[in-house]
Amino acid sequence: MRLEVSIPPLLRDCALGQTRFSITAGTLDEGLQRLFETYPLLRVHLYDEAERLRKHVLIFFNGESIAWLDRLDIPVRTGDRLTILQAVSGG
Amino acid sequence: MPTRVRLLVGTTKGLFTFESDAERRDWNCSGPHLGGWEVYSVLGDHRQGGRIIAGTSHTAYGPSIRVSEDFGQSWRQIAEGPRYPAQSGFALNRVWQIVPGHPSEPDTLFAGVEEAGLFVSRDRGETWNELDALTSHPTRPDWFPGNGGLCLHTILIHPDNPQRMWVGISAVGVFRTDDGGETWRSCNEGLSRVPVGTPHPEVGYCVHKMALDPEVPDTLYMQYHQGVFQSNDAGESWSPIEDGLPGERISAELGAPFGFPIAVSRSGDLFLVPLESSEQRTMRDGRLLVYGMRRGSDRWEPVGDVVPDEPRHVSVLRDALTVDSLDPYGTYFGTTSGEVFYSLDGGVGWDRMPGQYGRILCVKAWIREGHDAA
């Protein structure tokens, strides 16, 4: 299934100049793996040295942060969205 | 062959370039490049056929190194940039300094980072590895960040001996290697410790910026948190050079004068931009005064009142003052309020670049001979 991905414009040079694109995956977990295999520079900016999601980064699967999910092996359905956001951290 | 002069200005919101000919009277500004990214460090590397290498970072997305082969028109992110191994426990937050290796090592670059560490590239910046003897130093557990973070902001390479290098780390001190980074030792004798809250006597020295004398290889100059110093013995010992500067030396613990950058011309003239105090960190009485010490003199003079008719309650950061390599040399600096000034007469008379930019983090001059393709 196709997972629709959106990334912040500041990170477009990690994804060949794109901010919206799709990847094919059976599950959310597989989608994340494919995303970082395809665009490894994204991982550098989203995860720190200890492989923790950076403090001010959020990854949403449809309407939910993946940090709130109990498991990531959720089947992907057509039209599902993976959105990477900068957390609003003041300002 | 025509000479092209570029001033590379890194800000909290991207990189700007100013381009001129050898006369340096008319400048064309280009930018912002890398908009939205902090550019704490930048290098115009003439060895690489006209490559600009920028140390970019962002509060949310962390650091990276980006390169341009066409004078900033397009950029490519380095895939294997500096990165600490997970087991180190260190976080890499910013790239504070990028410098070319010794002339005998034309493919080598060094990067100083926060948290403090030193990385090297032997392939023109494509892959980077940590010189981890520095972060393995026995004093490392006692390194304590200063106000700007735990940053390695200065890298100096001995002109005749590529094995000898110095690095400066805020609130930690100066380290020197004589074996190309295999081993390091602290070089802080003569400096007074700052109150960093850790007991190790070998560290706790708040070096703000260092410069290497262009003619006497083991002579170094330093703007310190508590004064201005010179070493004539490769950093073995440091002595104050403060005659003529504003701000009395109060005591070893509460020293003055205070400031961040120090720069030296190829002819040996030194420049500083003193601030009011550590507490205030802006120009004394709002006067944007540049101080100089001419080669052969032992006294600082207020050589240039940059904006005599208007107050400037601003600062100049540690890497935002530089001198180019032409004759006569140009002197340049950028302020925390985003203005760029330059002087073509040894710092006496100053002009302002048109425009106002973000908080200026670094200013580097880049001289190229020949026709540029881009």
mmCIF file of C-alpha atoms in Angstrom, chain A residues 8 10-11 13-14 41 44-51 54 56-57 85-86, chain B residues 35 37 58-64 66 77-79 83-84 86 90-92:
data_model
loop_
_atom_site.group_PDB
_atom_site.id
_atom_site.type_symbol
_atom_site.label_atom_id
_atom_site.label_comp_id
_atom_site.label_asym_id
_atom_site.label_seq_id
_atom_site.Cartn_x
_atom_site.Cartn_y
_atom_site.Cartn_z
ATOM 1 C CA PRO A 8 9.212 19.912 6.691
ATOM 2 C CA LEU A 10 13.758 22.658 5.736
ATOM 3 C CA LEU A 11 14.548 18.960 5.249
ATOM 4 C CA ASP A 13 17.357 18.355 0.630
ATOM 5 C CA CYS A 14 17.267 15.038 2.470
ATOM 6 C CA LEU A 41 19.849 11.830 5.664
ATOM 7 C CA VAL A 44 20.288 12.101 10.854
ATOM 8 C CA HIS A 45 17.966 15.046 11.374
ATOM 9 C CA LEU A 46 15.129 13.194 13.075
ATOM 10 C CA TYR A 47 17.082 10.928 15.443
ATOM 11 C CA ASP A 48 20.047 11.704 17.682
ATOM 12 C CA GLU A 49 23.215 9.682 18.223
ATOM 13 C CA ALA A 50 21.418 7.382 20.653
ATOM 14 C CA GLU A 51 18.695 6.683 18.064
ATOM 15 C CA ARG A 54 14.992 14.376 18.585
ATOM 16 C CA HIS A 56 11.540 18.821 18.961
ATOM 17 C CA VAL A 57 10.526 16.373 16.258
ATOM 18 C CA LEU A 85 6.571 17.937 12.062
ATOM 19 C CA GLN A 86 8.695 20.272 14.106
ATOM 20 C CA GLY B 35 17.793 29.744 4.665
ATOM 21 C CA TRP B 37 19.654 27.000 9.097
ATOM 22 C CA HIS B 58 18.978 23.747 13.768
ATOM 23 C CA THR B 59 17.436 23.527 17.220
ATOM 24 C CA ALA B 60 15.025 20.814 16.132
ATOM 25 C CA TYR B 61 16.950 18.976 13.446
ATOM 26 C CA GLY B 62 20.547 18.990 14.659
ATOM 27 C CA PRO B 63 23.764 19.603 12.729
ATOM 28 C CA SER B 64 25.147 18.754 9.324
ATOM 29 C CA ARG B 66 26.709 21.223 3.464
ATOM 30 C CA GLN B 77 24.402 17.749 2.244
ATOM 31 C CA ILE B 78 27.305 15.530 3.300
ATOM 32 C CA ALA B 79 26.013 12.042 4.039
ATOM 33 C CA ARG B 83 28.738 12.190 14.326
ATOM 34 C CA TYR B 84 29.609 10.780 17.717
ATOM 35 C CA ALA B 86 26.091 6.204 20.347
ATOM 36 C CA PHE B 90 28.104 12.770 23.580
ATOM 37 C CA ALA B 91 25.637 14.794 21.537
ATOM 38 C CA LEU B 92 26.732 16.708 18.456
#
